[in-house]
C-alpha cells in the first residue's frame, strides 16, 4: 500500500485541476445555492432612510414626557411631508420614514391618545429609530465573492437592490453506473442481479453541490458499451462513474478512459472505504471513477467530488467541512488506510459525541443510511479509545 496518496494529498491533486467555470448573470430569484463570482455591492443604503422600528409616535425627545399635539401620520410607503415642530407628535408605523424634526419614536404601548393629543412617556434621542445605512452603506460589500448563497444572502442582495448577480456557470455533470448485475428499482431481479442505487445517491449529492446532472443509461461490463457511454460523458464538465475501477477482469472503466485519451492523475487512495477511486482529466473535463460499493461511492463523493464541484463554481471554501467531536466508542486503527467510519451524532453539554453504527462494510448502504456522520479515523496501530477527539463530516 506504500505510495498511495492519502485523502489530503489526493484532494490537492483534484483541486489543482478544478478551476472556476465562466461567469454568467443570474436573476436574484434563481440565485439560491449559486456561488457568487464577484463581490456584490449595495446599490442603496439600508435602510434607505431613517425609519421607525415601532408603531407609535415620532417625537422630539426633549418634548418627552408630556402631552403632544398629533399633527400627521407617516405610514410605511406613505411618508408625511410635514416637518415636526416643538410640542408635536406624528403617528408613525414600523418601517415608515421618521419625519424631519423628529429624533425618536415612542412605541404606541407607552402612549395614551385623547382627542387630537397624545400623552407620551419619556424617550431618549434615537430611540426606536433605525438609522439610514445602519445595516449597510451604498457601495459597501454585501456578500463577498466565493460565497455560496443561502436564504439570508439572497435576502441581503435583494434588500440592497440586486436584481441579478454574477456566478460561475453551474458544472454540467454526467453520472454513469457500470455493472452487468444492475437493475433499476421496480424491475424484477434475476439471479445474481441487484438494484442500482449509486446513480440516485450521486445525483442527489451532485444537485446539493450545485451541479446540473445528467444520468446516463447504466451500462453492463462490456468494453464497447462502457467506452461509448464514457465517451458521451466526457462532453460534460465532470463525469462521475461508479463501479468497474478495481482489478477484476470486468473492471473496464480505467481502460476505457485511457482509450479515450483521458490522463489518469491517481488511482487508489489510502482510505477505507473507497480505496480504488480513480481520478483522470481529459481536456477541461474532470473524471471521477468511484468504486461500485454504495458506501465507497458515497464516501468518495464527499471526499473528492463535492469539493471539486464547489471549486468549479469558484467557492471560497470547498471542504470537506470536518467538524470536531469525540468518539462514543473505540474504533480500530490501520497503518495503511485512513478510515471514514459511519456514525450517529449525539449532542452532549461539552460537545458532539459520535457513535459508530454497527455494520461498517462498504456494501452496507442500509446501515450507512442510519448514520449522519463520517468520522475521520487517522492512520495508526491499535485502537482509538472512546472519548478521543476526532473530526467528522455531516452527511
Ligand atoms: P465494482 O466496483 O464494480 O467491483 O462493484 C463493487 C460492488 O458494488 C459490487 O457488489 C457491485 O454489485 C456493487 N455495485 C456496483 N455498482 C452499483 C450500483 N450502481 N448500485 C449498487 N451497487 C453497485
Ligand atoms: Mg462492477
GROMACS .gro file of C-alpha atoms and ligand atoms in nm:
model
  419
    1UNK     CA    1   0.000   0.000   0.000
    2UNK     CA    2   0.305   0.221   0.031
    3UNK     CA    3   0.299   0.511  -0.209
    4UNK     CA    4  -0.076   0.556  -0.230
    5UNK     CA    5  -0.181   0.917  -0.173
    6UNK     CA    6  -0.371   0.994   0.143
    7UNK     CA    7  -0.701   1.182   0.146
    8UNK     CA    8  -0.546   1.529   0.167
    9UNK     CA    9  -0.288   1.461  -0.100
   10UNK     CA   10  -0.544   1.316  -0.340
   11UNK     CA   11  -0.779   1.607  -0.276
   12UNK     CA   12  -0.499   1.851  -0.354
   13UNK     CA   13  -0.445   1.675  -0.690
   14UNK     CA   14  -0.816   1.723  -0.763
   15UNK     CA   15  -0.837   2.086  -0.657
   16UNK     CA   16  -0.530   2.180  -0.864
   17UNK     CA   17  -0.734   2.083  -1.167
   18UNK     CA   18  -1.076   2.222  -1.070
   19UNK     CA   19  -1.070   2.582  -1.191
   20UNK     CA   20  -1.378   2.807  -1.181
   21UNK     CA   21  -1.605   2.799  -1.486
   22UNK     CA   22  -1.702   3.112  -1.680
   23UNK     CA   23  -1.924   3.371  -1.511
   24UNK     CA   24  -2.286   3.430  -1.609
   25UNK     CA   25  -2.562   3.663  -1.495
   26UNK     CA   26  -2.822   3.501  -1.271
   27UNK     CA   27  -3.156   3.660  -1.174
   28UNK     CA   28  -3.171   3.703  -0.797
   29UNK     CA   29  -3.480   3.481  -0.783
   30UNK     CA   30  -3.276   3.190  -0.919
   31UNK     CA   31  -2.958   3.257  -0.723
   32UNK     CA   32  -3.017   3.030  -0.423
   33UNK     CA   33  -2.737   2.772  -0.396
   34UNK     CA   34  -2.521   2.952  -0.653
   35UNK     CA   35  -2.170   3.075  -0.576
   36UNK     CA   36  -2.108   3.447  -0.614
   37UNK     CA   37  -1.839   3.514  -0.874
   38UNK     CA   38  -1.761   3.874  -0.773
   39UNK     CA   39  -1.816   4.086  -0.463
   40UNK     CA   40  -2.174   4.219  -0.461
   41UNK     CA   41  -2.206   4.584  -0.355
   42UNK     CA   42  -2.505   4.762  -0.203
   43UNK     CA   43  -2.697   4.966  -0.461
   44UNK     CA   44  -2.872   5.163  -0.185
   45UNK     CA   45  -2.822   5.249   0.179
   46UNK     CA   46  -3.004   5.003   0.400
   47UNK     CA   47  -3.231   5.120   0.547
   48UNK     CA   48  -3.257   5.372   0.261
   49UNK     CA   49  -3.388   5.639   0.506
   50UNK     CA   50  -3.420   5.694   0.881
   51UNK     CA   51  -3.714   5.472   0.966
   52UNK     CA   52  -3.925   5.373   1.261
   53UNK     CA   53  -3.862   5.044   1.443
   54UNK     CA   54  -4.206   5.055   1.607
   55UNK     CA   55  -4.567   5.152   1.563
   56UNK     CA   56  -4.609   5.466   1.773
   57UNK     CA   57  -4.540   5.839   1.752
   58UNK     CA   58  -4.247   6.031   1.611
   59UNK     CA   59  -4.144   6.300   1.861
   60UNK     CA   60  -3.863   6.523   1.980
   61UNK     CA   61  -3.701   6.354   2.276
   62UNK     CA   62  -3.675   6.689   2.456
   63UNK     CA   63  -4.057   6.718   2.447
   64UNK     CA   64  -4.098   6.397   2.648
   65UNK     CA   65  -4.255   6.311   2.881
   66UNK     CA   66  -4.555   6.528   2.803
   67UNK     CA   67  -4.876   6.583   2.611
   68UNK     CA   68  -4.824   6.649   2.240
   69UNK     CA   69  -5.049   6.755   1.952
   70UNK     CA   70  -5.095   6.487   1.680
   71UNK     CA   71  -5.029   6.668   1.354
   72UNK     CA   72  -4.989   6.393   1.094
   73UNK     CA   73  -4.935   6.028   1.004
   74UNK     CA   74  -4.631   5.861   0.847
   75UNK     CA   75  -4.708   5.508   0.726
   76UNK     CA   76  -4.470   5.260   0.556
   77UNK     CA   77  -4.452   5.368   0.192
   78UNK     CA   78  -4.665   5.681   0.263
   79UNK     CA   79  -4.437   5.946   0.410
   80UNK     CA   80  -4.561   6.252   0.598
   81UNK     CA   81  -4.426   6.561   0.425
   82UNK     CA   82  -4.482   6.788   0.722
   83UNK     CA   83  -4.190   6.874   0.948
   84UNK     CA   84  -4.233   6.813   1.321
   85UNK     CA   85  -4.224   7.123   1.541
   86UNK     CA   86  -4.190   7.157   1.918
   87UNK     CA   87  -4.486   7.015   2.113
   88UNK     CA   88  -4.599   6.799   1.821
   89UNK     CA   89  -4.622   6.425   1.751
   90UNK     CA   90  -4.670   6.240   1.422
   91UNK     CA   91  -4.830   5.895   1.430
   92UNK     CA   92  -4.591   5.650   1.268
   93UNK     CA   93  -4.586   5.284   1.166
   94UNK     CA   94  -4.294   5.040   1.157
   95UNK     CA   95  -4.077   5.097   0.851
   96UNK     CA   96  -4.212   5.447   0.782
   97UNK     CA   97  -3.983   5.749   0.736
   98UNK     CA   98  -3.915   5.933   1.061
   99UNK     CA   99  -4.028   6.286   0.968
  100UNK     CA  100  -3.786   6.575   0.962
  101UNK     CA  101  -3.766   6.741   1.302
  102UNK     CA  102  -3.833   6.417   1.495
  103UNK     CA  103  -3.542   6.239   1.664
  104UNK     CA  104  -3.715   5.947   1.839
  105UNK     CA  105  -4.016   5.721   1.823
  106UNK     CA  106  -4.227   5.633   2.126
  107UNK     CA  107  -4.399   5.295   2.097
  108UNK     CA  108  -4.779   5.308   2.098
  109UNK     CA  109  -4.785   5.093   2.417
  110UNK     CA  110  -4.626   5.384   2.606
  111UNK     CA  111  -4.878   5.644   2.495
  112UNK     CA  112  -5.237   5.742   2.567
  113UNK     CA  113  -5.432   5.911   2.291
  114UNK     CA  114  -5.701   6.159   2.391
  115UNK     CA  115  -5.875   6.368   2.127
  116UNK     CA  116  -5.614   6.519   1.899
  117UNK     CA  117  -5.339   6.478   2.156
  118UNK     CA  118  -5.119   6.204   2.288
  119UNK     CA  119  -4.968   6.164   2.635
  120UNK     CA  120  -4.620   6.011   2.595
  121UNK     CA  121  -4.366   5.870   2.837
  122UNK     CA  122  -4.000   5.973   2.822
  123UNK     CA  123  -3.782   5.862   2.530
  124UNK     CA  124  -3.418   5.934   2.453
  125UNK     CA  125  -3.289   6.075   2.126
  126UNK     CA  126  -3.250   5.797   1.869
  127UNK     CA  127  -3.484   5.554   2.046
  128UNK     CA  128  -3.669   5.321   1.808
  129UNK     CA  129  -3.521   5.499   1.509
  130UNK     CA  130  -3.333   5.292   1.253
  131UNK     CA  131  -3.061   5.499   1.103
  132UNK     CA  132  -3.023   5.532   0.726
  133UNK     CA  133  -2.739   5.300   0.619
  134UNK     CA  134  -2.729   5.141   0.967
  135UNK     CA  135  -2.718   4.792   0.816
  136UNK     CA  136  -2.503   4.874   0.514
  137UNK     CA  137  -2.390   5.185   0.324
  138UNK     CA  138  -2.435   5.221  -0.050
  139UNK     CA  139  -2.130   5.078  -0.229
  140UNK     CA  140  -2.016   4.855   0.057
  141UNK     CA  141  -1.972   4.481   0.004
  142UNK     CA  142  -2.294   4.295   0.085
  143UNK     CA  143  -2.172   3.942   0.008
  144UNK     CA  144  -1.811   3.862  -0.089
  145UNK     CA  145  -1.706   3.665  -0.397
  146UNK     CA  146  -1.688   3.291  -0.344
  147UNK     CA  147  -1.984   3.274  -0.108
  148UNK     CA  148  -2.245   3.007  -0.172
  149UNK     CA  149  -2.575   3.191  -0.149
  150UNK     CA  150  -2.815   3.071   0.117
  151UNK     CA  151  -3.151   3.225   0.204
  152UNK     CA  152  -3.004   3.507   0.417
  153UNK     CA  153  -2.751   3.605   0.147
  154UNK     CA  154  -3.022   3.611  -0.121
  155UNK     CA  155  -3.226   3.830   0.111
  156UNK     CA  156  -2.935   4.068   0.172
  157UNK     CA  157  -2.870   4.102  -0.200
  158UNK     CA  158  -3.236   4.166  -0.282
  159UNK     CA  159  -3.270   4.414   0.007
  160UNK     CA  160  -2.978   4.614  -0.128
  161UNK     CA  161  -3.123   4.628  -0.476
  162UNK     CA  162  -2.952   4.348  -0.669
  163UNK     CA  163  -3.186   4.222  -0.943
  164UNK     CA  164  -2.917   3.988  -1.071
  165UNK     CA  165  -2.580   3.854  -0.960
  166UNK     CA  166  -2.267   3.720  -1.129
  167UNK     CA  167  -2.198   3.350  -1.071
  168UNK     CA  168  -1.981   3.084  -1.228
  169UNK     CA  169  -2.184   2.860  -1.456
  170UNK     CA  170  -2.319   2.551  -1.283
  171UNK     CA  171  -2.100   2.250  -1.367
  172UNK     CA  172  -2.268   2.002  -1.601
  173UNK     CA  173  -2.204   1.659  -1.456
  174UNK     CA  174  -2.272   1.323  -1.618
  175UNK     CA  175  -2.328   1.018  -1.397
  176UNK     CA  176  -2.269   0.666  -1.525
  177UNK     CA  177  -2.331   0.346  -1.331
  178UNK     CA  178  -2.150   0.039  -1.462
  179UNK     CA  179  -2.218  -0.327  -1.385
  180UNK     CA  180  -2.389  -0.612  -1.569
  181UNK     CA  181  -2.568  -0.707  -1.246
  182UNK     CA  182  -2.753  -0.376  -1.210
  183UNK     CA  183  -3.130  -0.343  -1.247
  184UNK     CA  184  -3.346  -0.037  -1.196
  185UNK     CA  185  -3.573  -0.044  -0.889
  186UNK     CA  186  -3.915  -0.170  -0.997
  187UNK     CA  187  -3.780  -0.434  -1.233
  188UNK     CA  188  -3.774  -0.799  -1.128
  189UNK     CA  189  -3.432  -0.924  -1.018
  190UNK     CA  190  -3.292  -1.228  -1.196
  191UNK     CA  191  -3.037  -1.449  -1.024
  192UNK     CA  192  -2.718  -1.257  -0.943
  193UNK     CA  193  -2.872  -0.916  -1.001
  194UNK     CA  194  -2.904  -0.623  -0.758
  195UNK     CA  195  -3.084  -0.293  -0.765
  196UNK     CA  196  -2.887   0.003  -0.895
  197UNK     CA  197  -2.870   0.274  -0.630
  198UNK     CA  198  -2.546   0.465  -0.682
  199UNK     CA  199  -2.672   0.687  -0.961
  200UNK     CA  200  -2.955   0.809  -0.737
  201UNK     CA  201  -2.721   0.884  -0.450
  202UNK     CA  202  -2.474   1.060  -0.678
  203UNK     CA  203  -2.745   1.263  -0.847
  204UNK     CA  204  -2.872   1.381  -0.508
  205UNK     CA  205  -2.522   1.463  -0.387
  206UNK     CA  206  -2.436   1.647  -0.707
  207UNK     CA  207  -2.754   1.853  -0.708
  208UNK     CA  208  -2.698   1.951  -0.347
  209UNK     CA  209  -2.350   2.070  -0.452
  210UNK     CA  210  -2.498   2.293  -0.724
  211UNK     CA  211  -2.435   2.076  -1.031
  212UNK     CA  212  -2.661   2.027  -1.332
  213UNK     CA  213  -2.685   1.650  -1.356
  214UNK     CA  214  -2.741   1.414  -1.648
  215UNK     CA  215  -2.773   1.049  -1.552
  216UNK     CA  216  -2.661   0.831  -1.842
  217UNK     CA  217  -2.808   0.486  -1.904
  218UNK     CA  218  -2.628   0.233  -1.686
  219UNK     CA  219  -2.402   0.002  -1.883
  220UNK     CA  220  -2.303  -0.361  -1.839
  221UNK     CA  221  -1.942  -0.472  -1.809
  222UNK     CA  222  -1.880  -0.475  -2.180
  223UNK     CA  223  -1.590  -0.295  -2.343
  224UNK     CA  224  -1.780  -0.128  -2.623
  225UNK     CA  225  -2.081  -0.001  -2.433
  226UNK     CA  226  -1.861   0.116  -2.147
  227UNK     CA  227  -1.641   0.309  -2.388
  228UNK     CA  228  -1.937   0.461  -2.577
  229UNK     CA  229  -2.107   0.574  -2.257
  230UNK     CA  230  -1.786   0.721  -2.117
  231UNK     CA  231  -1.721   0.898  -2.449
  232UNK     CA  232  -2.064   1.063  -2.418
  233UNK     CA  233  -1.998   1.152  -2.054
  234UNK     CA  234  -1.669   1.321  -2.140
  235UNK     CA  235  -1.867   1.603  -2.305
  236UNK     CA  236  -1.969   1.721  -1.959
  237UNK     CA  237  -1.757   1.935  -1.724
  238UNK     CA  238  -1.737   1.637  -1.489
  239UNK     CA  239  -1.801   1.267  -1.541
  240UNK     CA  240  -1.867   1.054  -1.235
  241UNK     CA  241  -1.873   0.679  -1.288
  242UNK     CA  242  -1.949   0.408  -1.036
  243UNK     CA  243  -1.811   0.056  -1.041
  244UNK     CA  244  -1.554  -0.107  -1.265
  245UNK     CA  245  -1.241   0.057  -1.125
  246UNK     CA  246  -1.098  -0.237  -0.929
  247UNK     CA  247  -0.861  -0.505  -1.051
  248UNK     CA  248  -1.112  -0.762  -1.180
  249UNK     CA  249  -1.126  -0.860  -1.545
  250UNK     CA  250  -1.472  -0.697  -1.567
  251UNK     CA  251  -1.344  -0.364  -1.438
  252UNK     CA  252  -1.335  -0.169  -1.761
  253UNK     CA  253  -1.365   0.197  -1.670
  254UNK     CA  254  -0.996   0.287  -1.647
  255UNK     CA  255  -0.916   0.110  -1.972
  256UNK     CA  256  -1.199   0.292  -2.149
  257UNK     CA  257  -1.079   0.625  -2.011
  258UNK     CA  258  -0.725   0.559  -2.129
  259UNK     CA  259  -0.851   0.455  -2.473
  260UNK     CA  260  -1.043   0.782  -2.497
  261UNK     CA  261  -0.736   0.990  -2.415
  262UNK     CA  262  -0.804   1.070  -2.051
  263UNK     CA  263  -0.494   1.115  -1.840
  264UNK     CA  264  -0.512   0.931  -1.508
  265UNK     CA  265  -0.395   1.154  -1.222
  266UNK     CA  266  -0.434   0.893  -0.950
  267UNK     CA  267  -0.586   0.553  -0.897
  268UNK     CA  268  -0.638   0.425  -0.544
  269UNK     CA  269  -0.620   0.633  -0.229
  270UNK     CA  270  -0.517   0.513   0.118
  271UNK     CA  271  -0.870   0.533   0.255
  272UNK     CA  272  -1.132   0.287   0.377
  273UNK     CA  273  -1.389   0.261   0.232
  274UNK     CA  274  -1.327   0.366  -0.126
  275UNK     CA  275  -0.966   0.276  -0.194
  276UNK     CA  276  -0.996   0.202  -0.567
  277UNK     CA  277  -1.108   0.553  -0.661
  278UNK     CA  278  -0.968   0.687  -0.988
  279UNK     CA  279  -0.928   1.048  -1.097
  280UNK     CA  280  -0.849   1.149  -1.453
  281UNK     CA  281  -0.871   1.454  -1.677
  282UNK     CA  282  -0.938   1.491  -2.045
  283UNK     CA  283  -0.915   1.845  -2.172
  284UNK     CA  284  -1.125   2.052  -1.934
  285UNK     CA  285  -1.326   1.751  -1.814
  286UNK     CA  286  -1.265   1.600  -1.472
  287UNK     CA  287  -1.341   1.230  -1.435
  288UNK     CA  288  -1.403   1.052  -1.106
  289UNK     CA  289  -1.415   0.674  -1.120
  290UNK     CA  290  -1.581   0.580  -0.793
  291UNK     CA  291  -1.591   0.222  -0.669
  292UNK     CA  292  -1.925   0.045  -0.703
  293UNK     CA  293  -1.980  -0.047  -0.342
  294UNK     CA  294  -2.250   0.200  -0.241
  295UNK     CA  295  -2.082   0.327   0.076
  296UNK     CA  296  -1.748   0.360  -0.105
  297UNK     CA  297  -1.913   0.569  -0.376
  298UNK     CA  298  -2.092   0.786  -0.122
  299UNK     CA  299  -1.774   0.848   0.077
  300UNK     CA  300  -1.559   0.902  -0.232
  301UNK     CA  301  -1.804   1.166  -0.348
  302UNK     CA  302  -1.787   1.360  -0.022
  303UNK     CA  303  -1.407   1.345  -0.008
  304UNK     CA  304  -1.324   1.435  -0.366
  305UNK     CA  305  -1.619   1.511  -0.593
  306UNK     CA  306  -1.814   1.762  -0.383
  307UNK     CA  307  -1.504   1.978  -0.323
  308UNK     CA  308  -1.432   1.970  -0.697
  309UNK     CA  309  -1.787   2.069  -0.791
  310UNK     CA  310  -1.770   2.359  -0.545
  311UNK     CA  311  -1.426   2.464  -0.674
  312UNK     CA  312  -1.560   2.467  -1.031
  313UNK     CA  313  -1.817   2.718  -0.909
  314UNK     CA  314  -1.546   2.934  -0.751
  315UNK     CA  315  -1.643   2.861  -0.391
  316UNK     CA  316  -1.407   3.014  -0.136
  317UNK     CA  317  -1.434   2.710   0.091
  318UNK     CA  318  -1.456   2.372  -0.075
  319UNK     CA  319  -1.430   2.140   0.226
  320UNK     CA  320  -1.485   1.870   0.315
  321UNK     CA  321  -1.606   2.061   0.623
  322UNK     CA  322  -1.489   1.838   0.906
  323UNK     CA  323  -1.624   1.927   1.250
  324UNK     CA  324  -1.483   1.849   1.594
  325UNK     CA  325  -1.633   1.571   1.802
  326UNK     CA  326  -1.527   1.284   2.023
  327UNK     CA  327  -1.568   0.913   1.994
  328UNK     CA  328  -1.853   0.742   2.180
  329UNK     CA  329  -1.689   0.401   2.138
  330UNK     CA  330  -1.342   0.279   2.039
  331UNK     CA  331  -1.252   0.232   1.671
  332UNK     CA  332  -0.978   0.021   1.519
  333UNK     CA  333  -0.684   0.195   1.353
  334UNK     CA  334  -0.495   0.093   1.042
  335UNK     CA  335  -0.139   0.178   0.949
  336UNK     CA  336  -0.229   0.158   0.584
  337UNK     CA  337  -0.551   0.348   0.533
  338UNK     CA  338  -0.732   0.634   0.696
  339UNK     CA  339  -1.092   0.548   0.771
  340UNK     CA  340  -1.428   0.714   0.733
  341UNK     CA  341  -1.646   0.545   0.990
  342UNK     CA  342  -2.023   0.581   0.968
  343UNK     CA  343  -2.159   0.715   1.295
  344UNK     CA  344  -2.453   0.883   1.461
  345UNK     CA  345  -2.402   1.215   1.634
  346UNK     CA  346  -2.526   1.294   1.983
  347UNK     CA  347  -2.507   1.644   2.130
  348UNK     CA  348  -2.376   1.646   2.488
  349UNK     CA  349  -2.322   1.955   2.709
  350UNK     CA  350  -1.947   1.952   2.631
  351UNK     CA  351  -1.973   1.883   2.258
  352UNK     CA  352  -2.072   1.634   1.994
  353UNK     CA  353  -2.020   1.263   2.053
  354UNK     CA  354  -2.007   1.030   1.752
  355UNK     CA  355  -2.125   0.672   1.799
  356UNK     CA  356  -2.011   0.435   1.522
  357UNK     CA  357  -2.302   0.236   1.377
  358UNK     CA  358  -2.276  -0.140   1.353
  359UNK     CA  359  -2.221  -0.268   1.001
  360UNK     CA  360  -1.922  -0.083   0.861
  361UNK     CA  361  -1.875  -0.284   0.543
  362UNK     CA  362  -1.873  -0.093   0.220
  363UNK     CA  363  -2.177  -0.266   0.069
  364UNK     CA  364  -2.397  -0.181   0.370
  365UNK     CA  365  -2.586   0.121   0.243
  366UNK     CA  366  -2.880   0.048   0.474
  367UNK     CA  367  -2.656   0.064   0.783
  368UNK     CA  368  -2.495   0.380   0.643
  369UNK     CA  369  -2.842   0.530   0.598
  370UNK     CA  370  -2.882   0.516   0.977
  371UNK     CA  371  -2.572   0.733   1.021
  372UNK     CA  372  -2.546   1.111   0.999
  373UNK     CA  373  -2.168   1.142   1.019
  374UNK     CA  374  -1.848   1.012   0.862
  375UNK     CA  375  -1.581   1.005   1.131
  376UNK     CA  376  -1.227   1.052   1.005
  377UNK     CA  377  -1.002   0.790   1.162
  378UNK     CA  378  -0.630   0.867   1.127
  379UNK     CA  379  -0.354   0.620   1.045
  380UNK     CA  380  -0.222   0.433   1.347
  381UNK     CA  381  -0.196   0.100   1.521
  382UNK     CA  382  -0.424  -0.049   1.780
  383UNK     CA  383  -0.740   0.141   1.854
  384UNK     CA  384  -0.859   0.493   1.919
  385UNK     CA  385  -1.027   0.491   2.260
  386UNK     CA  386  -1.374   0.617   2.343
  387UNK     CA  387  -1.360   0.986   2.435
  388UNK     CA  388  -1.076   1.067   2.197
  389UNK     CA  389  -1.117   1.381   1.985
  390UNK     CA  390  -1.195   1.319   1.618
  391UNK     CA  391  -1.324   1.513   1.321
  392UNK     CA  392  -1.641   1.420   1.138
  393UNK     CA  393  -1.827   1.513   0.827
  394UNK     CA  394  -2.203   1.558   0.849
  395UNK     CA  395  -2.389   1.355   0.584
  396LIG     P1  396  -1.734  -0.287  -0.855
  396LIG     O1  397  -1.671  -0.165  -0.803
  396LIG     O2  398  -1.785  -0.275  -0.994
  396LIG     O3  399  -1.643  -0.406  -0.838
  396LIG     O4  400  -1.862  -0.314  -0.764
  396LIG     C1  401  -1.847  -0.340  -0.626
  396LIG     C2  402  -1.978  -0.380  -0.565
  396LIG     O5  403  -2.070  -0.274  -0.576
  396LIG     C3  404  -2.044  -0.500  -0.632
  396LIG     O6  405  -2.102  -0.581  -0.534
  396LIG     C4  406  -2.149  -0.435  -0.720
  396LIG     O7  407  -2.256  -0.522  -0.745
  396LIG     C5  408  -2.189  -0.316  -0.638
  396LIG     N1  409  -2.237  -0.207  -0.723
  396LIG     C6  410  -2.173  -0.162  -0.833
  396LIG     N2  411  -2.241  -0.061  -0.889
  396LIG     C7  412  -2.351  -0.042  -0.813
  396LIG     C8  413  -2.461   0.047  -0.822
  396LIG     N3  414  -2.469   0.139  -0.919
  396LIG     N4  415  -2.557   0.038  -0.728
  396LIG     C9  416  -2.547  -0.054  -0.629
  396LIG     N5  417  -2.447  -0.139  -0.616
  396LIG    C10  418  -2.349  -0.136  -0.707
  397LIG    MG1  419  -1.865  -0.395  -1.132
   0.00000   0.00000   0.00000
